[in-house]
Coordinates of C-alpha atoms in Angstrom, one line a residue:
M39 CA -1.7 21.0 5.3
T40 CA -1.9 24.7 6.0
T41 CA -1.0 27.1 3.1
L42 CA 0.6 30.4 3.7
P43 CA -1.1 33.5 2.1
A44 CA 0.5 34.7 -1.1
A45 CA 1.7 37.9 0.7
A46 CA 3.4 35.9 3.4
E47 CA 5.0 33.7 0.8
S48 CA 6.3 36.6 -1.0
D49 CA 7.7 38.2 2.1
L50 CA 9.4 34.9 3.1
D51 CA 10.8 34.6 -0.4
R52 CA 12.3 38.1 -0.2
R53 CA 13.9 37.2 3.2
L54 CA 15.4 34.0 1.7
R55 CA 16.7 36.0 -1.2
L56 CA 18.3 38.5 1.2
A57 CA 19.9 35.7 3.2
V58 CA 21.4 34.3 0.0
L59 CA 22.6 37.7 -1.0
L60 CA 24.3 38.2 2.4
V61 CA 26.0 34.8 2.4
L62 CA 27.5 35.5 -1.1
L63 CA 28.4 39.1 -0.2
V64 CA 30.3 37.9 2.9
A65 CA 32.1 35.2 0.8
L66 CA 33.2 37.6 -1.9
T67 CA 34.1 40.4 0.5
A68 CA 36.1 38.0 2.7
A69 CA 37.9 36.8 -0.5
V70 CA 39.1 40.2 -1.7
L71 CA 40.1 41.2 1.8
K72 CA 42.2 38.0 2.1
I73 CA 43.9 38.9 -1.2
I74 CA 44.8 42.3 0.4
D75 CA 46.0 40.5 3.5
Y76 CA 48.5 38.5 1.4
G77 CA 50.1 41.8 0.5
F78 CA 49.2 41.5 -3.1
V79 CA 50.3 44.4 -5.3
P80 CA 49.0 44.3 -9.0
P81 CA 51.6 44.9 -11.7
D82 CA 50.1 47.7 -13.8
D83 CA 47.5 50.5 -14.0
A84 CA 46.3 50.5 -10.4
L85 CA 49.8 51.7 -9.4
R86 CA 49.9 54.7 -11.8
H87 CA 46.3 55.7 -10.8
A88 CA 47.2 55.7 -7.1
A89 CA 50.5 57.6 -7.8
T90 CA 48.7 60.3 -9.8
A91 CA 46.2 60.8 -6.9
V92 CA 48.9 61.5 -4.3
G93 CA 51.5 63.2 -6.6
D94 CA 51.8 66.9 -7.2
R95 CA 52.5 66.5 -10.9
P96 CA 49.7 65.9 -13.4
Y97 CA 50.0 62.4 -14.8
H98 CA 50.3 63.6 -18.4
E99 CA 53.4 65.6 -17.4
V100 CA 55.1 62.4 -16.1
L101 CA 55.3 60.7 -19.5
L102 CA 56.9 61.7 -22.8
F103 CA 54.2 61.7 -25.5
D104 CA 54.4 61.3 -29.2
E105 CA 53.7 64.8 -30.7
A106 CA 50.7 63.3 -32.6
I107 CA 49.0 62.4 -29.4
P108 CA 47.7 65.2 -27.0
A109 CA 49.4 65.0 -23.6
E110 CA 46.3 64.5 -21.6
D111 CA 45.0 62.4 -18.7
S112 CA 43.0 59.5 -20.1
T113 CA 41.2 58.8 -16.8
P114 CA 40.5 62.1 -15.1
G115 CA 37.3 60.9 -13.3
W116 CA 39.0 58.0 -11.5
H117 CA 42.0 60.1 -10.6
A118 CA 39.7 62.8 -9.2
V119 CA 37.9 60.2 -7.0
L120 CA 41.2 58.8 -5.7
R121 CA 42.6 62.2 -5.1
T122 CA 39.4 63.1 -3.1
V123 CA 39.8 59.9 -1.0
H124 CA 43.5 60.7 -0.4
R125 CA 42.7 64.2 0.8
A126 CA 39.8 63.2 2.9
T127 CA 41.3 60.1 4.6
G128 CA 45.0 60.6 4.3
F129 CA 45.4 57.3 2.5
D130 CA 48.8 57.0 0.9
Q131 CA 49.4 55.5 -2.6
Y132 CA 49.7 52.0 -1.3
A133 CA 46.4 52.2 0.6
L134 CA 44.8 53.6 -2.6
V135 CA 46.0 50.6 -4.5
S136 CA 44.3 48.3 -2.0
L137 CA 41.1 50.4 -2.1
S138 CA 41.1 50.1 -5.9
I139 CA 41.4 46.3 -5.7
V140 CA 38.5 46.0 -3.3
F141 CA 36.3 48.5 -5.2
F142 CA 36.6 47.1 -8.7
F143 CA 36.6 43.5 -7.6
G144 CA 33.3 44.2 -5.8
V145 CA 31.8 46.1 -8.7
F146 CA 32.2 43.1 -11.0
T147 CA 31.5 40.2 -8.6
I148 CA 28.7 41.7 -6.5
T149 CA 26.6 43.9 -8.9
P150 CA 24.9 40.9 -10.8
L151 CA 23.7 39.5 -7.4
F152 CA 21.2 42.4 -7.1
L153 CA 19.7 41.9 -10.6
L154 CA 18.7 38.3 -10.2
K155 CA 15.8 36.7 -8.3
R156 CA 18.0 33.8 -7.6
P157 CA 21.4 35.3 -6.7
E158 CA 23.0 31.9 -6.3
A159 CA 22.8 31.5 -10.1
W160 CA 25.5 34.2 -10.4
G161 CA 27.5 32.6 -7.7
V162 CA 27.6 29.3 -9.5
V163 CA 28.5 31.0 -12.9
L164 CA 31.3 33.0 -11.4
M165 CA 32.7 30.0 -9.6
L166 CA 32.6 27.9 -12.8
A167 CA 34.3 30.8 -14.7
I168 CA 37.1 30.9 -12.2
V169 CA 37.6 27.2 -12.4
A170 CA 37.5 27.2 -16.2
N171 CA 40.0 30.0 -16.3
P172 CA 42.3 30.1 -13.2
G173 CA 43.7 33.5 -14.4
M174 CA 40.3 35.2 -14.1
A175 CA 40.5 35.7 -10.3
Y176 CA 43.9 37.4 -10.8
R177 CA 42.4 39.7 -13.4
L178 CA 39.5 40.6 -11.2
A179 CA 42.0 41.7 -8.5
L180 CA 44.0 44.1 -10.8
G181 CA 42.2 47.1 -9.4
R182 CA 41.7 48.6 -12.9
P183 CA 38.7 50.5 -14.2
F184 CA 38.3 48.2 -17.2
L185 CA 36.1 46.1 -14.8
L186 CA 33.5 49.0 -15.0
S187 CA 32.9 48.5 -18.8
A188 CA 32.8 44.7 -18.2
T189 CA 30.2 45.2 -15.5
A190 CA 28.2 47.5 -17.7
V191 CA 28.0 44.8 -20.4
M192 CA 26.7 42.4 -17.8
V193 CA 24.1 44.8 -16.5
L194 CA 22.8 45.6 -19.9
V195 CA 22.5 41.9 -20.8
L196 CA 20.7 41.2 -17.4
I197 CA 18.1 43.9 -17.9
W198 CA 17.6 43.3 -21.6
Q199 CA 14.4 41.2 -21.3
R200 CA 12.8 44.0 -19.2
L201 CA 13.2 46.4 -22.2
V202 CA 11.9 43.8 -24.6
D203 CA 8.8 43.4 -22.4
D204 CA 8.5 47.2 -22.0
P205 CA 10.8 49.6 -23.9
R206 CA 9.7 52.3 -21.6
S207 CA 10.6 50.5 -18.4
R208 CA 11.8 53.3 -16.1
P209 CA 14.0 51.1 -13.8
A210 CA 15.6 49.5 -16.8
L211 CA 16.3 52.7 -18.6
L212 CA 17.7 54.3 -15.4
A213 CA 20.0 51.3 -15.0
C214 CA 21.3 51.9 -18.6
V215 CA 21.9 55.6 -17.9
A216 CA 23.6 54.8 -14.6
V217 CA 26.1 52.2 -15.8
A218 CA 27.0 54.3 -18.9
M219 CA 27.5 57.4 -16.8
I220 CA 29.7 55.8 -14.2
T221 CA 31.7 53.9 -16.8
T222 CA 32.3 57.0 -18.9
W223 CA 33.2 59.2 -15.9
L224 CA 35.7 56.7 -14.5
H225 CA 37.1 54.7 -17.4
S226 CA 39.0 55.8 -20.5
T227 CA 37.6 53.3 -23.0
W228 CA 34.0 54.6 -22.4
F229 CA 32.9 53.5 -25.9
L230 CA 33.0 49.8 -24.9
V231 CA 29.6 50.4 -23.2
Y232 CA 28.0 50.7 -26.6
A233 CA 28.9 47.0 -27.4
A234 CA 25.6 45.6 -26.0
P235 CA 23.3 48.2 -27.5
F236 CA 24.7 47.8 -31.0
A237 CA 24.7 44.0 -30.7
A238 CA 21.1 44.2 -29.6
V239 CA 20.0 46.0 -32.8
V240 CA 20.5 42.7 -34.8
T241 CA 18.2 40.8 -32.4
G242 CA 15.1 42.2 -34.2
H243 CA 13.8 43.9 -31.0
R244 CA 14.3 47.3 -32.5
R245 CA 12.3 49.3 -29.9
A246 CA 14.1 47.7 -27.0
A247 CA 17.5 48.1 -28.7
F248 CA 17.0 51.8 -29.5
A249 CA 15.7 52.5 -26.1
M250 CA 18.8 51.0 -24.6
L251 CA 21.0 52.9 -27.1
G252 CA 19.3 56.2 -26.2
A253 CA 19.6 55.6 -22.5
V254 CA 23.3 54.6 -22.8
T255 CA 24.0 57.8 -24.9
V256 CA 22.4 60.0 -22.2
G257 CA 24.6 58.2 -19.6
V258 CA 27.8 58.7 -21.7
V259 CA 27.1 62.5 -22.1
L260 CA 26.4 62.8 -18.3
G261 CA 29.6 60.8 -17.5
A262 CA 31.7 62.9 -19.8
A263 CA 30.3 66.1 -18.2
L264 CA 31.3 64.8 -14.8
T265 CA 35.0 64.8 -15.9
L266 CA 34.7 68.6 -16.4
Q267 CA 36.4 68.2 -19.8
P268 CA 33.7 66.3 -21.8
W269 CA 34.8 66.9 -25.4
S270 CA 38.4 66.3 -24.6
H271 CA 37.6 63.1 -22.7
L272 CA 35.4 61.7 -25.4
T273 CA 37.6 62.5 -28.4
Y274 CA 41.0 62.0 -26.8
N275 CA 40.4 58.4 -25.8
V276 CA 39.1 57.5 -29.3
L277 CA 42.2 59.0 -30.9
H278 CA 44.4 57.2 -28.4
V279 CA 42.9 53.8 -29.2
F280 CA 43.2 54.2 -33.0
K281 CA 46.7 55.7 -32.7
T282 CA 48.1 53.0 -30.4
M283 CA 46.5 50.1 -32.2
G284 CA 48.3 51.1 -35.4
T285 CA 51.7 51.7 -33.9
T286 CA 52.2 48.3 -32.2
P287 CA 52.1 45.1 -34.2
G288 CA 50.0 42.4 -32.6
H289 CA 52.8 40.2 -31.4
L290 CA 54.5 43.1 -29.6
R291 CA 51.4 44.2 -27.7
V292 CA 50.7 43.4 -24.1
S293 CA 49.0 40.0 -23.8
E294 CA 45.4 41.3 -23.5
L295 CA 45.8 43.2 -26.7
Q296 CA 47.2 40.4 -28.7
P297 CA 44.9 38.3 -31.0
S298 CA 42.9 35.5 -29.3
Y299 CA 43.4 31.8 -30.0
G300 CA 39.6 31.3 -29.8
E301 CA 39.0 30.6 -26.1
A302 CA 38.4 26.9 -26.5
S303 CA 37.2 26.4 -22.9
Y304 CA 34.5 28.9 -23.4
V305 CA 33.5 27.5 -26.8
V306 CA 32.8 24.3 -24.9
W307 CA 30.9 26.4 -22.4
M308 CA 28.7 27.9 -25.2
A309 CA 28.1 24.4 -26.6
I310 CA 26.8 23.2 -23.3
L311 CA 24.5 26.2 -23.1
M312 CA 23.2 25.4 -26.6
L313 CA 22.6 21.8 -25.5
G314 CA 20.6 23.0 -22.5
W315 CA 18.7 25.4 -24.6
A316 CA 17.7 22.6 -26.9
T317 CA 16.7 20.1 -24.2
L318 CA 15.4 21.9 -21.2
P319 CA 11.8 23.2 -21.7
E320 CA 12.2 26.0 -19.1
L321 CA 14.9 27.6 -21.3
R322 CA 13.0 27.7 -24.6
A323 CA 11.1 30.9 -23.6
L324 CA 14.5 32.7 -23.7
T325 CA 15.1 32.7 -27.4
L326 CA 18.4 33.1 -29.3
R327 CA 17.2 36.6 -30.2
H328 CA 18.7 37.9 -27.0
A329 CA 21.2 40.7 -26.6
G330 CA 23.4 38.4 -24.5
V331 CA 23.8 36.0 -27.4
T332 CA 24.7 38.6 -30.0
T333 CA 27.1 40.5 -27.6
A334 CA 29.0 37.4 -26.6
L335 CA 29.3 36.2 -30.2
A336 CA 30.5 39.6 -31.4
G337 CA 33.1 39.8 -28.6
W338 CA 34.3 36.3 -29.5
V339 CA 34.7 37.1 -33.2
L340 CA 36.4 40.5 -32.6
A341 CA 38.8 38.9 -30.2
F342 CA 40.7 37.4 -33.1
T343 CA 42.0 41.0 -33.5
A344 CA 42.5 41.8 -29.8
N345 CA 41.7 39.5 -26.9
R346 CA 40.3 42.4 -24.9
F347 CA 37.1 42.2 -27.0
W348 CA 36.5 38.9 -25.4
S349 CA 37.6 39.6 -21.8
D350 CA 35.8 43.0 -21.6
I351 CA 32.8 42.3 -23.8
G352 CA 32.2 38.8 -24.9
L353 CA 33.0 37.0 -21.7
P354 CA 30.9 39.3 -19.4
A355 CA 28.0 38.9 -21.8
L356 CA 28.4 35.1 -21.8
L357 CA 28.5 35.1 -17.9
A358 CA 25.4 37.3 -17.6
L359 CA 23.5 35.1 -20.1
S360 CA 24.6 31.9 -18.3
A361 CA 23.3 33.4 -15.0
L362 CA 19.9 34.1 -16.6
L363 CA 19.6 30.6 -18.0
L364 CA 20.7 29.0 -14.7
E365 CA 18.3 31.1 -12.8
R366 CA 15.4 29.7 -14.9
V367 CA 16.6 26.2 -14.3
L368 CA 16.8 26.8 -10.5
Q369 CA 13.4 28.4 -10.5
A370 CA 11.9 25.4 -12.3
R371 CA 13.7 22.6 -10.5
L372 CA 14.9 23.8 -7.1
P373 CA 12.2 25.3 -4.8
A374 CA 13.3 28.5 -3.2
R375 CA 12.4 27.2 0.3
S376 CA 14.1 23.8 0.0
G377 CA 16.9 22.7 2.2
T378 CA 18.8 21.7 -0.9
R379 CA 19.0 25.4 -1.9
G380 CA 20.7 26.2 1.4
V381 CA 23.2 23.4 0.8
L382 CA 23.9 24.7 -2.7
V383 CA 24.4 28.3 -1.5
A384 CA 26.7 27.3 1.3
A385 CA 28.8 25.1 -1.1
V386 CA 29.0 27.9 -3.7
A387 CA 30.0 30.5 -1.1
A388 CA 32.7 28.2 0.2
A389 CA 33.9 27.3 -3.3
L390 CA 34.1 30.9 -4.3
F391 CA 36.1 32.0 -1.3
L392 CA 38.5 29.1 -1.6
S393 CA 39.0 29.2 -5.4
I394 CA 39.6 33.0 -5.3
T395 CA 42.0 33.0 -2.3
S396 CA 43.9 29.9 -3.2
N397 CA 47.5 31.1 -3.4
L398 CA 48.4 29.2 -6.5
V399 CA 52.1 29.6 -7.4
R400 CA 52.1 32.3 -4.7
R401 CA 50.1 34.6 -7.0
W402 CA 48.8 36.7 -4.2
E403 CA 52.2 37.3 -2.7
S404 CA 53.5 38.8 -6.0
S405 CA 54.6 42.4 -6.3
P406 CA 56.6 44.3 -8.9
L407 CA 58.1 46.7 -6.4
P408 CA 61.1 44.6 -5.2
Q409 CA 62.6 44.9 -8.6
V410 CA 63.3 48.6 -8.0
I411 CA 62.8 49.2 -4.3
R412 CA 66.5 49.0 -3.7
L413 CA 66.8 52.4 -5.4
A414 CA 65.0 53.7 -2.3
D415 CA 68.1 52.8 -0.2
E416 CA 70.0 56.0 0.3
E417 CA 73.3 54.3 -0.3
V418 CA 72.1 53.2 -3.7
G419 CA 69.4 55.7 -4.7
D420 CA 71.4 58.8 -4.1
E421 CA 73.7 57.8 -6.9
W422 CA 71.5 55.7 -9.2
L423 CA 68.1 57.4 -9.1
P424 CA 67.5 59.7 -12.1
G425 CA 68.1 63.4 -11.5
D426 CA 65.7 66.3 -11.8
G427 CA 64.6 66.7 -15.4
G428 CA 66.0 63.3 -16.2
I429 CA 64.5 60.6 -18.4
V430 CA 64.0 57.0 -17.6
Y431 CA 64.6 54.8 -20.7
S432 CA 63.2 51.3 -20.2
T433 CA 61.9 48.4 -22.3
E434 CA 59.6 47.3 -19.5
M435 CA 56.3 49.0 -18.5
R436 CA 56.6 47.5 -15.0
I437 CA 59.6 49.8 -14.4
F438 CA 57.3 52.8 -14.9
Y439 CA 54.5 51.4 -12.8
S440 CA 56.8 50.5 -9.9
M441 CA 58.9 53.7 -9.9
Y442 CA 56.0 56.0 -10.3
L443 CA 54.2 54.4 -7.4
I444 CA 57.2 54.7 -5.1
W445 CA 58.3 58.2 -6.2
P446 CA 55.0 59.9 -7.4
D447 CA 56.5 63.4 -6.9
A448 CA 59.8 62.7 -8.6
R449 CA 61.0 65.3 -11.2
W450 CA 61.9 62.9 -13.9
N451 CA 60.0 61.6 -16.9
Y452 CA 59.4 58.1 -18.4
V453 CA 59.8 57.3 -22.1
L454 CA 57.7 54.2 -21.7
G455 CA 54.6 54.3 -19.5
L456 CA 51.2 52.7 -19.8
E457 CA 51.3 52.0 -23.5
Q458 CA 53.9 51.8 -26.3
G459 CA 51.7 53.7 -28.8
I460 CA 52.0 57.0 -27.0
M461 CA 55.8 57.0 -27.0
P462 CA 57.8 59.5 -29.1
R463 CA 58.2 57.8 -32.5
A464 CA 62.0 57.6 -32.4
D465 CA 61.9 55.9 -29.0
L466 CA 59.1 53.6 -30.2
A467 CA 61.4 52.5 -33.1
V468 CA 64.2 51.7 -30.6
L469 CA 61.8 49.7 -28.4
H470 CA 60.4 47.7 -31.3
D471 CA 63.9 47.0 -32.6
F472 CA 64.9 45.7 -29.2
K473 CA 61.8 43.5 -28.9
E474 CA 62.3 42.1 -32.4
T475 CA 66.1 41.4 -32.0
G476 CA 66.7 41.1 -28.3
S477 CA 70.1 42.7 -28.8
W478 CA 71.5 45.3 -26.4
D479 CA 73.0 47.0 -29.5
S480 CA 69.5 48.0 -30.5
L481 CA 69.4 50.4 -27.5
Q482 CA 72.4 52.3 -28.6
P483 CA 70.4 55.4 -29.6
W484 CA 69.3 55.7 -26.0
V485 CA 72.9 55.2 -24.8
D486 CA 74.0 58.0 -27.2
A487 CA 71.3 60.3 -25.9
L488 CA 72.1 59.6 -22.2
R489 CA 72.7 62.7 -20.0
P490 CA 74.0 62.6 -16.5
E491 CA 70.5 62.9 -15.0
D492 CA 69.1 60.1 -17.3
R493 CA 69.0 56.4 -16.6
I494 CA 68.4 53.3 -18.7
I495 CA 66.7 50.6 -16.6
V496 CA 66.3 47.2 -18.3
S497 CA 65.8 43.5 -17.3
A498 CA 68.8 41.3 -17.9
E499 CA 67.0 38.1 -16.9
G500 CA 68.3 35.2 -18.9
R501 CA 71.1 37.2 -20.5
D502 CA 74.4 38.8 -19.9
L503 CA 74.5 42.3 -18.4
P504 CA 74.6 45.1 -21.0
E505 CA 78.0 46.7 -21.6
W506 CA 78.0 50.0 -23.3
E507 CA 81.1 52.1 -23.7
G508 CA 81.1 55.1 -21.4
T509 CA 78.5 53.7 -19.0
I510 CA 78.4 51.9 -15.6
S511 CA 75.6 49.8 -14.2
E512 CA 74.1 48.7 -10.9
E513 CA 72.3 45.4 -10.7
L514 CA 69.1 45.4 -8.7
P515 CA 67.0 42.3 -7.5
Y516 CA 65.5 40.1 -10.2
R517 CA 68.3 41.0 -12.7
V518 CA 67.1 44.5 -13.2
V519 CA 69.9 46.8 -14.3
V520 CA 70.3 50.6 -13.9
V521 CA 72.7 52.2 -16.4
R522 CA 74.2 55.7 -16.2
R523 CA 77.0 57.7 -17.7
A524 CA 80.4 56.8 -16.2
D525 CA 81.9 60.3 -16.4
G526 CA 78.8 62.3 -15.7
Q527 CA 78.9 63.6 -19.3
P528 CA 76.9 62.7 -22.4
A529 CA 78.7 60.1 -24.5
E530 CA 79.9 60.8 -28.0
P531 CA 77.2 59.5 -30.4
S532 CA 78.2 56.5 -32.5
A533 CA 76.7 58.2 -35.5
P534 CA 75.9 61.9 -36.3
A535 CA 72.9 62.9 -34.3
S536 CA 71.0 64.0 -37.5
D537 CA 71.6 60.6 -39.0
A538 CA 70.5 58.8 -35.9
V539 CA 67.2 60.8 -35.7
A540 CA 66.6 60.2 -39.4
A541 CA 67.1 56.5 -39.1
D542 CA 64.8 56.3 -36.1
S543 CA 62.1 58.3 -37.9
A544 CA 62.4 56.0 -40.9
A545 CA 62.1 52.9 -38.7
A546 CA 59.0 54.4 -37.0
A547 CA 57.3 55.4 -40.2
P548 CA 55.3 52.1 -40.7
Y549 CA 53.8 52.6 -37.3
A550 CA 53.0 56.3 -37.5
D551 CA 49.3 56.2 -37.5
G552 CA 47.7 54.2 -34.7
G553 CA 47.7 52.5 -31.2
T554 CA 46.2 50.5 -28.2
I555 CA 45.0 51.6 -24.9
R556 CA 45.2 49.5 -21.7

């Protein structure tokens, strides 16, 4: 039998790897484009980012802020990128939302392919993760910058062994700088990129850990500089997180910021990895003293305070670690040139496309916009839209996201936007009272403060329509109700204004010092 020279073998292996990359790239790209083709509109931050990019009002002037939180833009880098795209291409806010979905989906799902010798290992792991958690595909399509920090965690775990082997490895250090710089520039919670370096310190590989920590710090500084407001960007977002985490009790936060139940399916996943580690000889060279192990474990433990520690730190680390382990198994047991490998790659590519694009419970046809789009009808909107200088009082963040996307240049403000914790304290007390009691009466302070140009917009799903003296209402689709003054004049307050403010401030006092960021 004729044996090919080593150089020829190496060249053929590179071509096979490129072919695998292309197959998986096509599958993932086709999947996200199919999601866009369904008309999917995510429910939250992607909408406000796109609106900020096309609007003529700075984002931080659109919301009402608690006086203890500086009224600043938490993501100036990403807004600048979208604004540049808008001006260069003419994309409107809806096209920018679609662009955001494609970009961030690609960042998370495609980046690991280029860091593995056997890219199909990542394809298998991603497919299994989507099967284990059907909601993961939906989260990957939200078009939000949090996927940058999750991707940064994966990259740092994937290149960790290179730093262990050579703490001065230039490609590895440059990769650390790059992911930290991009994440800091475009994402508000830049500090999450430090999770892997700090978790690496306890592995005992001190030189590698401090090399990674130093490179990440350089990247953070460069990324902050790119925002053109480095000190403000770094300090404001830390303040924002601590402020909002303290103002909102765990059970009233958005789901990703509520405490985790422990992620039972992934505990089983980790147990299977441990079993493989103990029984497969090809895995024993990769010891438990690995940054992926400590980062995943730290994220899982911290998730009992807020689930986002798992979704943005622990899970990405676990997926990257799983890909590294599976790669070793494939290298040892599945020859790179075997026909079986081709069958595996084709099956994984097909499974990825079908599992991601499967329109379970019509998830990819969902959109928050129909709940308020009727206000764009001239016969309705002329009378029921807020006026210039008005305030939109709402108990639902989705109202802000939808209305801000549709009317990015509107001259009104929102009392509830991307997060409860930044609301004025009196309004935060009203919101918490409503969420705790579910009673329309708890919104009376907003009714008392209502001016002709203001609107209260609430969801009446599953309950009777609100009836407040001196107001009239219009019901929109999905039981969304718009409320305004009946006589065009402010109502007489049900209690002296000074007493109402004092009561609101007292109710807000327990939550005066903290917060969460989305």
